[in-house]
Coordinates of C-alpha atoms in Angstrom, one line a residue:
M1234 CA -127.4 33.8 -99.9
A1235 CA -126.2 35.7 -103.0
S1236 CA -127.3 39.2 -104.5
S1237 CA -129.4 40.1 -107.1
S1238 CA -128.0 39.0 -110.5
E1239 CA -131.3 40.1 -112.7
S1240 CA -131.9 43.4 -114.8
S1241 CA -133.7 46.7 -112.9
E1242 CA -136.3 46.3 -115.4
N1243 CA -137.4 42.9 -114.3
S1244 CA -137.4 44.1 -111.3
E1245 CA -139.5 47.1 -111.4
S1246 CA -141.7 45.1 -114.1
F1247 CA -141.6 42.1 -110.3
L1248 CA -142.9 45.2 -108.0
R1249 CA -145.6 46.5 -110.5
K1250 CA -146.6 42.5 -110.4
R1251 CA -147.1 42.2 -106.5
R1252 CA -148.5 46.2 -106.6
G1253 CA -151.5 45.2 -108.4
D1254 CA -152.2 41.0 -107.0
A1255 CA -155.0 40.8 -105.1
L1256 CA -153.3 38.8 -102.1
V1257 CA -151.6 42.6 -101.3
S1258 CA -155.7 43.6 -100.7
D1259 CA -157.0 41.2 -99.7
S1260 CA -154.2 41.5 -96.7
L1261 CA -154.3 44.4 -96.0
S1262 CA -158.1 43.7 -94.5
H1263 CA -157.9 41.8 -92.1
D1264 CA -157.9 42.8 -88.6
S1265 CA -156.7 40.5 -86.4
C1266 CA -153.2 39.3 -84.7
S1267 CA -154.0 35.7 -84.1
E1268 CA -155.5 35.4 -88.2
T1269 CA -153.3 33.4 -90.6
V1270 CA -152.3 34.5 -93.8
Q1271 CA -151.7 32.1 -96.6
D1272 CA -149.2 32.9 -99.0
E1273 CA -151.6 31.8 -102.2
D1274 CA -148.7 33.1 -104.7
S1275 CA -145.3 31.8 -103.0
T1276 CA -144.4 30.1 -106.4
K1277 CA -143.8 33.5 -107.7
Y1278 CA -140.8 34.2 -105.6
E1279 CA -139.3 31.1 -106.8
K1280 CA -138.0 32.9 -109.4
K1281 CA -136.5 35.0 -106.9
V1282 CA -134.1 32.9 -104.6
G1283 CA -130.8 35.4 -105.0
V1284 CA -132.3 38.6 -103.9
S1285 CA -130.5 39.0 -100.2
L1286 CA -132.6 39.1 -97.2
Q1287 CA -133.2 42.5 -95.4
T1288 CA -131.1 42.5 -91.5
G1289 CA -133.4 43.8 -88.8
T1290 CA -135.6 41.7 -89.3
Y1291 CA -136.2 38.5 -87.0
W1292 CA -139.1 36.3 -89.2
L1293 CA -136.7 33.5 -89.0
T1294 CA -135.1 34.1 -85.9
R1295 CA -138.4 33.3 -84.2
I1296 CA -138.7 29.4 -85.9
V1297 CA -135.2 28.8 -84.9
L1298 CA -135.8 29.9 -81.0
L1299 CA -139.0 28.2 -80.6
R1300 CA -137.4 24.9 -82.1
A1301 CA -134.8 25.2 -79.8
L1302 CA -136.6 25.8 -77.1
A1303 CA -138.8 23.4 -78.4
F1304 CA -136.2 20.4 -78.2
I1305 CA -135.0 21.0 -74.9
Y1306 CA -138.9 21.1 -73.3
F1307 CA -139.1 17.8 -75.5
V1308 CA -136.2 16.2 -74.1
A1309 CA -136.9 17.7 -69.9
F1310 CA -140.3 16.3 -70.1
T1311 CA -138.9 12.8 -71.5
V1312 CA -136.5 13.3 -68.4
A1313 CA -139.9 13.9 -66.5
Y1314 CA -142.0 10.6 -67.7
N1315 CA -138.6 8.0 -67.2
Q1316 CA -137.7 9.3 -63.7
N1317 CA -140.6 10.8 -62.1
K1318 CA -143.2 8.2 -60.6
Q1319 CA -139.3 6.9 -58.8
L1320 CA -138.4 10.2 -57.5
I1321 CA -142.0 11.9 -56.2
G1322 CA -143.8 9.1 -57.6
E1323 CA -146.2 7.1 -55.2
K1324 CA -143.5 4.9 -54.5
G1325 CA -140.6 7.3 -55.0
L1326 CA -138.1 8.4 -52.7
M1327 CA -139.5 12.3 -52.1
P1328 CA -143.2 11.9 -52.7
C1329 CA -144.7 15.0 -53.8
K1330 CA -148.4 14.7 -52.8
D1331 CA -145.8 14.3 -49.2
Y1332 CA -144.9 17.2 -50.1
L1333 CA -148.0 19.5 -50.5
R1334 CA -149.4 17.8 -47.5
S1335 CA -147.2 20.0 -45.8
V1336 CA -147.9 23.2 -48.6
K1337 CA -151.0 22.6 -47.6
R1338 CA -150.5 22.0 -43.7
Y1339 CA -148.0 24.9 -44.0
V1340 CA -150.4 27.7 -45.9
G1341 CA -153.5 26.5 -43.5
G1342 CA -154.8 23.6 -44.5
K1343 CA -156.3 25.3 -47.5
I1344 CA -156.1 24.7 -51.3
G1345 CA -156.2 28.7 -52.4
F1346 CA -154.2 31.0 -53.4
A1347 CA -151.6 31.0 -50.3
A1348 CA -151.2 28.0 -51.8
L1349 CA -150.6 28.5 -55.4
A1350 CA -148.4 31.1 -54.8
Y1351 CA -146.2 29.1 -52.5
T1352 CA -146.5 25.9 -54.7
P1353 CA -147.9 27.5 -58.4
S1354 CA -148.6 23.7 -59.3
V1355 CA -152.1 22.1 -61.5
L1356 CA -151.1 18.6 -59.4
W1357 CA -153.6 21.2 -56.7
F1358 CA -156.5 19.9 -58.9
M1359 CA -155.9 16.4 -59.5
D1360 CA -156.5 13.2 -57.9
W1361 CA -153.6 12.2 -55.5
N1362 CA -154.5 9.4 -55.2
E1363 CA -153.6 8.5 -59.2
M1364 CA -150.2 10.8 -58.0
D1365 CA -148.3 8.2 -61.0
A1366 CA -150.8 9.2 -63.1
N1367 CA -151.0 12.7 -62.6
L1368 CA -146.9 13.5 -63.1
D1369 CA -146.6 11.1 -66.8
G1370 CA -150.0 12.7 -68.4
I1371 CA -148.3 16.1 -67.5
A1372 CA -144.8 14.4 -69.1
L1373 CA -146.6 13.0 -72.2
A1374 CA -148.8 16.0 -72.6
G1375 CA -145.3 18.0 -72.5
M1376 CA -143.4 15.9 -74.6
A1377 CA -147.1 15.7 -77.6
L1378 CA -146.9 20.1 -77.5
S1379 CA -142.9 20.2 -77.2
G1380 CA -142.7 17.9 -80.0
F1381 CA -145.4 19.8 -82.3
V1382 CA -144.0 22.2 -82.1
L1383 CA -140.2 21.2 -82.5
I1384 CA -141.9 19.7 -86.0
M1385 CA -143.8 23.0 -87.4
G1386 CA -141.5 25.5 -86.0
S1387 CA -144.7 27.6 -84.8
A1388 CA -146.1 27.8 -81.9
N1389 CA -149.5 30.1 -80.6
M1390 CA -149.6 32.0 -77.1
I1391 CA -151.9 29.3 -75.4
I1392 CA -149.6 26.4 -76.5
M1393 CA -146.6 27.7 -75.1
G1394 CA -148.4 29.1 -72.4
V1395 CA -149.7 26.0 -71.6
L1396 CA -145.8 23.9 -71.8
W1397 CA -144.6 26.6 -69.3
I1398 CA -147.4 25.6 -66.9
L1399 CA -147.1 22.1 -67.1
Y1400 CA -143.0 22.5 -66.5
H1401 CA -143.8 24.5 -64.1
S1402 CA -146.4 22.1 -61.6
I1403 CA -143.3 20.0 -62.5
V1404 CA -140.5 21.9 -60.8
N1405 CA -142.4 23.3 -58.1
V1406 CA -143.0 19.7 -56.8
G1407 CA -139.5 18.7 -57.6
Q1408 CA -138.5 19.3 -54.9
L1409 CA -134.3 18.4 -54.5
W1410 CA -134.2 16.7 -57.4
Y1411 CA -135.6 20.3 -59.6
S1412 CA -134.0 22.3 -57.2
F1413 CA -131.1 23.4 -60.1
G1414 CA -130.9 27.0 -61.6
W1415 CA -131.4 24.9 -65.7
E1416 CA -134.9 24.8 -64.2
S1417 CA -135.3 28.3 -63.5
Q1418 CA -133.7 29.8 -66.6
L1419 CA -135.6 26.7 -68.8
L1420 CA -138.9 28.4 -67.6
E1421 CA -137.8 31.9 -68.5
S1422 CA -136.5 31.3 -71.6
V1423 CA -140.1 29.6 -72.6
F1424 CA -141.8 32.4 -71.1
L1425 CA -140.1 35.0 -72.4
G1426 CA -141.0 32.3 -76.2
I1427 CA -144.8 32.8 -74.8
F1428 CA -144.5 36.4 -75.8
L1429 CA -142.9 36.2 -79.1
C1430 CA -145.6 34.1 -80.3
P1431 CA -149.4 35.1 -81.9
L1432 CA -152.0 34.4 -80.4
W1433 CA -153.9 31.7 -81.7
S1434 CA -152.0 31.3 -85.7
L1435 CA -150.2 28.1 -86.1
S1436 CA -148.7 29.7 -89.0
P1437 CA -144.9 29.8 -89.0
M1438 CA -144.1 33.7 -90.8
P1439 CA -148.0 34.8 -89.4
R1440 CA -147.4 38.0 -91.8
R1441 CA -149.8 40.4 -89.2
C1442 CA -147.6 39.1 -85.8
P1443 CA -144.1 39.7 -87.1
P1444 CA -141.7 39.2 -84.4
S1445 CA -142.1 41.6 -81.3
L1446 CA -138.2 43.1 -80.9
V1447 CA -139.1 44.2 -77.0
S1448 CA -139.5 40.0 -77.3
I1449 CA -136.2 40.1 -78.9
W1450 CA -134.5 41.9 -76.3
T1451 CA -135.5 39.9 -73.2
F1452 CA -133.8 37.1 -74.5
R1453 CA -130.7 39.4 -75.2
W1454 CA -131.4 40.6 -71.4
L1455 CA -131.0 37.0 -70.8
I1456 CA -128.5 35.8 -72.0
V1457 CA -126.2 39.1 -70.3
R1458 CA -127.2 37.9 -67.4
I1459 CA -126.6 34.6 -67.7
M1460 CA -122.8 35.4 -69.0
L1461 CA -122.5 38.3 -66.2
G1462 CA -123.6 36.2 -63.6
A1463 CA -121.4 32.9 -64.3
G1464 CA -118.4 35.4 -64.3
L1465 CA -119.5 37.8 -61.4
I1466 CA -119.8 34.3 -59.4
K1467 CA -115.7 33.0 -60.3
I1468 CA -114.4 35.8 -59.9
R1469 CA -115.4 36.4 -56.4
G1470 CA -115.8 33.0 -55.5
D1471 CA -113.0 30.1 -56.0
R1472 CA -109.3 32.4 -56.1
C1473 CA -108.4 29.4 -58.8
W1474 CA -110.6 30.8 -61.4
R1475 CA -108.9 34.4 -60.2
E1476 CA -105.2 32.3 -61.0
L1477 CA -106.6 30.7 -64.2
T1478 CA -105.7 26.7 -62.8
C1479 CA -109.8 26.1 -62.3
M1480 CA -109.0 24.3 -65.4
D1481 CA -106.4 21.8 -64.4
Y1482 CA -109.4 20.5 -62.1
H1483 CA -113.1 21.5 -63.6
Y1484 CA -112.7 18.6 -66.4
E1485 CA -112.1 15.6 -64.1
V1486 CA -114.2 16.9 -61.4
V1487 CA -117.1 18.5 -62.7
L1488 CA -117.8 18.0 -66.8
I1489 CA -117.9 14.1 -67.7
I1490 CA -121.2 14.3 -64.1
S1491 CA -124.1 12.7 -65.5
G1492 CA -123.6 13.5 -69.2
N1493 CA -121.7 17.2 -69.3
L1494 CA -124.3 19.3 -67.2
S1495 CA -128.1 18.1 -68.5
F1496 CA -129.4 20.3 -70.7
L1497 CA -127.6 23.3 -69.2
N1498 CA -124.9 24.2 -72.4
W1499 CA -127.9 23.8 -74.9
L1500 CA -130.0 26.4 -73.0
T1501 CA -127.9 28.7 -72.6
I1502 CA -127.2 28.8 -76.7
V1503 CA -131.2 29.3 -77.3
P1504 CA -131.6 32.9 -75.8
S1505 CA -127.8 34.0 -78.1
L1506 CA -130.1 33.2 -81.0
A1507 CA -131.8 36.4 -80.4
C1508 CA -128.7 38.4 -81.3
F1509 CA -129.2 36.9 -84.7
D1510 CA -131.4 38.6 -87.0
D1511 CA -133.0 36.7 -90.3
A1512 CA -130.0 37.5 -92.5
A1513 CA -128.1 35.9 -90.1
L1514 CA -130.0 33.1 -89.8
A1515 CA -131.1 32.3 -93.5
F1516 CA -127.8 29.6 -93.9
L1517 CA -130.9 27.2 -92.2
F1518 CA -133.0 27.1 -94.7
R1519 CA -133.8 26.2 -97.9
R1520 CA -133.7 29.7 -100.3
S1521 CA -136.4 27.8 -102.8
G1522 CA -138.3 27.1 -99.2
R1523 CA -141.8 28.9 -97.6
A1524 CA -140.0 30.6 -95.0
T1525 CA -137.2 31.8 -97.2
Q1526 CA -139.8 33.2 -100.0
T1527 CA -142.3 34.6 -98.2
L1528 CA -139.9 36.5 -96.0
L1529 CA -138.6 37.6 -99.5
Q1530 CA -142.5 38.5 -100.0
I1531 CA -142.4 40.2 -96.6
Q1532 CA -139.4 42.7 -97.0
T1533 CA -140.0 43.6 -100.7
E1534 CA -143.6 45.0 -99.8
E1535 CA -143.1 46.6 -96.4
A1536 CA -139.1 48.1 -98.7
S1537 CA -142.3 48.8 -101.6
G1538 CA -144.1 51.2 -98.7
L1539 CA -146.9 48.7 -98.8
K1540 CA -146.8 47.5 -95.0
P1541 CA -150.4 47.3 -93.7
A1542 CA -152.0 49.9 -91.6
P1543 CA -152.0 48.7 -88.1
S1544 CA -155.5 47.0 -86.9
K1545 CA -156.9 47.3 -83.3
G1546 CA -155.1 43.5 -83.1
M1547 CA -152.2 44.6 -83.8
L1548 CA -151.6 48.0 -81.7
I1549 CA -153.6 45.4 -78.4
R1550 CA -150.3 43.5 -79.2
R1551 CA -148.4 46.7 -79.1
V1552 CA -149.8 47.4 -75.6
L1553 CA -148.7 43.5 -74.7
N1554 CA -145.4 44.0 -75.6
V1555 CA -144.7 47.7 -73.8
S1556 CA -145.9 46.0 -70.9
L1557 CA -143.8 43.3 -70.9
G1558 CA -140.8 45.4 -71.1
I1559 CA -142.0 47.0 -68.7
L1560 CA -143.1 43.4 -66.3
I1561 CA -139.5 43.0 -66.4
A1562 CA -137.6 45.8 -66.4
Y1563 CA -139.4 45.7 -62.9
L1564 CA -138.5 42.2 -62.0
S1565 CA -135.1 42.8 -62.8
V1566 CA -134.6 45.3 -60.4
P1567 CA -133.9 42.5 -57.4
V1568 CA -131.3 41.0 -60.2
V1569 CA -129.3 44.1 -60.8
M1570 CA -128.7 44.6 -56.7
N1571 CA -127.5 41.0 -56.8
L1572 CA -124.9 41.5 -59.3
L1573 CA -124.0 44.1 -58.2
S1574 CA -123.5 42.6 -54.5
S1575 CA -120.2 41.8 -53.0
R1576 CA -122.5 38.4 -51.7
Q1577 CA -123.7 37.5 -54.6
M1578 CA -126.0 35.2 -55.2
M1579 CA -126.2 32.3 -58.2
N1580 CA -129.3 30.8 -59.8
T1581 CA -132.0 33.1 -57.5
S1582 CA -135.5 32.9 -57.7
F1583 CA -136.7 36.3 -56.9
D1584 CA -141.0 36.0 -57.6
P1585 CA -142.2 32.6 -57.2
L1586 CA -143.3 32.1 -61.0
R1587 CA -139.3 32.2 -62.1
I1588 CA -140.2 34.8 -64.4
V1589 CA -136.8 36.7 -63.8
N1590 CA -133.8 35.3 -62.4
T1591 CA -130.6 35.4 -61.1
Y1592 CA -128.0 32.8 -62.9
G1593 CA -124.4 31.9 -62.3
A1594 CA -122.4 28.4 -62.3
F1595 CA -119.0 26.6 -59.9
G1596 CA -118.3 29.9 -57.9
S1597 CA -116.4 27.1 -55.8
V1598 CA -114.5 24.3 -57.4
T1599 CA -113.9 21.0 -56.0
K1600 CA -110.3 20.0 -56.6
E1601 CA -110.7 16.1 -56.3
R1602 CA -113.7 13.5 -56.7
T1603 CA -115.2 12.0 -54.8
E1604 CA -117.9 9.1 -55.5
V1605 CA -119.9 7.6 -53.4
V1606 CA -120.6 3.4 -53.9
F1607 CA -123.7 1.0 -52.6
Q1608 CA -122.6 -2.3 -52.0
G1609 CA -124.2 -5.3 -50.4
T1610 CA -123.5 -8.7 -49.5
L1611 CA -126.2 -11.3 -48.7
S1612 CA -123.9 -12.2 -45.4
V1613 CA -125.7 -12.5 -42.1
N1614 CA -122.3 -10.7 -40.6
H1615 CA -120.9 -8.0 -41.6
T1616 CA -117.5 -8.4 -40.2
G1617 CA -114.8 -10.0 -41.1
E1618 CA -112.8 -10.6 -43.5
E1619 CA -114.2 -13.7 -45.6
V1620 CA -117.4 -10.9 -46.6
V1621 CA -117.5 -10.7 -49.9
W1622 CA -119.3 -7.1 -50.6
E1623 CA -120.9 -6.6 -54.4
E1624 CA -121.1 -3.3 -55.8
Y1625 CA -123.6 -2.0 -57.6
E1626 CA -123.3 0.9 -60.4
F1627 CA -125.3 3.5 -61.3
L1628 CA -126.0 4.7 -64.8
C1629 CA -124.2 7.4 -65.7
K1630 CA -121.5 8.1 -62.3
P1631 CA -118.7 6.3 -62.4
G1632 CA -118.4 2.8 -60.2
A1633 CA -116.6 0.2 -62.3
L1634 CA -112.9 1.6 -63.1
D1635 CA -113.1 0.4 -67.2
R1636 CA -116.8 2.1 -67.5
R1637 CA -116.1 4.8 -70.4
P1638 CA -117.2 8.1 -69.3
C1639 CA -120.7 8.8 -70.3
L1640 CA -121.5 11.2 -72.3
I1641 CA -125.6 12.0 -72.9
S1642 CA -126.5 15.4 -72.8
P1643 CA -128.8 16.5 -73.4
Y1644 CA -130.2 13.9 -71.3
H1645 CA -130.0 13.8 -68.0
Y1646 CA -129.7 11.4 -65.4
R1647 CA -131.7 13.1 -62.0
L1648 CA -130.0 10.6 -59.2
D1649 CA -126.9 10.3 -60.7
W1650 CA -126.4 14.0 -60.5
L1651 CA -128.1 14.2 -56.6
M1652 CA -125.1 11.6 -55.6
W1653 CA -122.2 13.7 -56.5
F1654 CA -123.1 16.6 -54.0
A1655 CA -124.0 13.7 -51.4
A1656 CA -120.9 12.6 -52.4
F1657 CA -118.5 15.6 -50.4
Q1658 CA -121.1 15.9 -47.6
T1659 CA -122.3 13.7 -45.4
Y1660 CA -125.3 10.9 -44.8
E1661 CA -126.3 12.9 -42.0
Q1662 CA -127.2 15.9 -44.7
S1663 CA -128.3 14.3 -47.6
E1664 CA -130.3 11.5 -45.7
W1665 CA -131.9 10.3 -48.6
V1666 CA -128.8 8.0 -49.5
I1667 CA -130.0 5.9 -46.2
H1668 CA -133.3 5.9 -47.6
I1669 CA -131.9 4.1 -50.9
A1670 CA -130.1 1.9 -48.9
G1671 CA -133.2 0.5 -47.3
R1672 CA -135.0 0.4 -50.1
L1673 CA -132.3 -2.5 -51.7
L1674 CA -132.5 -4.1 -49.2
A1675 CA -135.5 -5.1 -49.9
N1676 CA -134.9 -4.6 -54.4
D1677 CA -137.1 -2.5 -54.6
S1678 CA -137.7 -2.4 -57.9
T1679 CA -138.3 1.4 -57.9
V1680 CA -135.0 2.7 -57.1
L1681 CA -133.5 -0.5 -58.9
S1682 CA -134.8 0.7 -62.1
L1683 CA -132.8 4.1 -62.0
M1684 CA -129.4 2.3 -61.0
G1685 CA -127.3 0.5 -63.9
H1686 CA -126.1 -2.9 -62.4
N1687 CA -127.9 -4.8 -59.1
P1688 CA -125.6 -7.8 -58.0
F1689 CA -128.3 -9.5 -56.3
Q1690 CA -130.6 -9.7 -59.4
N1691 CA -132.3 -13.7 -59.7
R1692 CA -130.9 -14.2 -56.5
E1693 CA -131.7 -13.7 -52.1
K1694 CA -132.4 -9.8 -51.2
P1695 CA -129.4 -8.6 -50.0
R1696 CA -129.3 -9.1 -46.1
W1697 CA -126.4 -5.9 -45.7
I1698 CA -126.1 -2.7 -47.1
R1699 CA -122.9 -0.2 -46.5
G1700 CA -121.3 3.4 -48.3
E1701 CA -117.9 3.7 -49.2
H1702 CA -116.3 6.7 -49.8
F1703 CA -113.3 6.5 -53.1
R1704 CA -111.0 9.5 -54.1
Y1705 CA -111.4 9.3 -58.2
K1706 CA -109.0 10.4 -60.6
F1707 CA -108.1 9.5 -64.2
T1708 CA -105.5 6.7 -65.1
R1709 CA -102.4 8.7 -66.8
P1710 CA -102.2 7.9 -70.6
G1711 CA -100.0 4.7 -70.7
S1712 CA -99.4 3.5 -67.2
S1713 CA -100.1 0.3 -66.4
S1714 CA -103.8 1.1 -65.4
A1715 CA -104.4 2.5 -68.6
A1716 CA -103.2 -0.4 -70.5
Q1717 CA -105.3 -2.6 -68.7
G1718 CA -108.4 -0.7 -69.9
K1719 CA -109.3 0.9 -67.0
W1720 CA -110.4 4.4 -66.9
W1721 CA -110.6 5.0 -63.1
V1722 CA -107.6 4.6 -60.4
R1723 CA -109.7 5.6 -56.8
K1724 CA -108.7 5.3 -53.1
R1725 CA -111.3 4.4 -50.7
I1726 CA -111.2 7.4 -48.1
G1727 CA -113.4 5.4 -46.1
P1728 CA -117.0 4.5 -44.6
Y1729 CA -119.8 7.2 -46.3
F1730 CA -122.0 4.8 -44.1
P1731 CA -121.9 1.8 -41.3
P1732 CA -123.4 -1.5 -43.0
V1733 CA -126.8 -1.5 -42.6
N1734 CA -130.0 -4.4 -42.3
L1735 CA -133.3 -3.7 -42.5
D1736 CA -134.0 -3.9 -38.5
S1737 CA -131.8 -1.1 -38.2
L1738 CA -133.2 1.0 -39.9
R1739 CA -136.4 0.5 -38.9
S1740 CA -136.5 3.4 -36.6
Y1741 CA -134.3 6.0 -38.2
F1742 CA -137.9 5.2 -40.8
Q1743 CA -140.8 5.3 -38.3
S1744 CA -139.3 8.8 -37.2
R1745 CA -139.0 10.8 -41.3
N1746 CA -142.0 9.2 -42.2
W1747 CA -141.0 6.7 -44.9
P1748 CA -142.5 3.9 -45.4
L1749 CA -140.4 0.9 -43.8
P1750 CA -138.5 -1.2 -47.6
G1751 CA -140.2 -3.9 -48.4
S1752 CA -144.4 -2.3 -47.4
Y1753 CA -145.3 -0.7 -51.4

């Protein structure tokens, strides 16, 4: 913002006028951090847009942080709404109802403190016979609340706390599908966001609740741990990082998966925003807008010695902020010890609520990109050269050679992402792959809704399904394959799992207490 060009006489007149303004005396009479003070005379500041903002305050920073968190939460809850029923719903690949039952048995058969400590989730107290509706309700509530914060640029501790509880309730029953570091990182970020807000007020600029420096520094401590953890795990991990050769493989084998790592990259930007004060972020706001004008008023009054005396509510809030700092420091001890350890673990939580976690990414980099391709046939016999195998396509992961790599970040296809991991394991290590094969044999609509192409749509059900293992590489520019419009070339490695039919899978499903395909 440009510096002031007004005369000192005008400035002195302006300050004298504000000292006598009734708004100031009224605001000093408030004694609760949760109350909202409206700026009735904000229009009087529209002529002051040339005044430079002072450094060291974080009112606008809070608005930017809350909007950024709300955006990512809205995406995360949207993903949950679109995919949870298929993954952990009543007919999902890993029903969360079965998981909750197993936890209940493990803790002694009661839903009490032990169950909540092991798996914190509001689903414990909901009707398990309506699990799809429960999952949808949680996701829709999360979308509504995060959408409100995104639009308004403001929130209170209640809203942020509810968002944290709702997403916790999904992650903790999400099992394999929610087992990645960005889930803990999102939960930690929003937990810190709770203490950035006033208790009740929904004003973007609650005058008696300035952003706490303790909260700002907890976000900075988060980005330090993210960057330090990611760097150390690389130095201690794959030698290609030390030899500066990892990037020879990285973009082909990693970054195009399911649209560039979900919302991880976006989420990592969030805590770094706390490194910028109001003066640095003012360019994001209209100079004549209410937020900027209110901030100018606050800074002018404080410079004039008109800062309101601490009220009881403000003193309680200070105690809360100090308590937060002590809690984060205490929970950071095992995290720091892990960072210093030569056996560093990445993406690990040391407390059940995931308040302070350790992070890291790509400690090792695969040098080849392998893919599992599901194929089906209508032939009665799966052997013989005359058998025609037709391929299924996923929504995003590589399959057809002429399909352009997709970029959907910050959205996320969880099944596509897990299929990448399955490709460098065996099907014995990823039994859920066989579960998918059985559901494909039944033309199961639940699983097929997570896939991009079903070659047997509106046709007979396939009689056999098999998994083929391929090595994929980008086509070289100028090659004959590239000239044909192909993005990929591939070479068969061998079978990933042998051809299976419903009869051969019956005992396999029964031994794992999975419903038989087609029995839903």
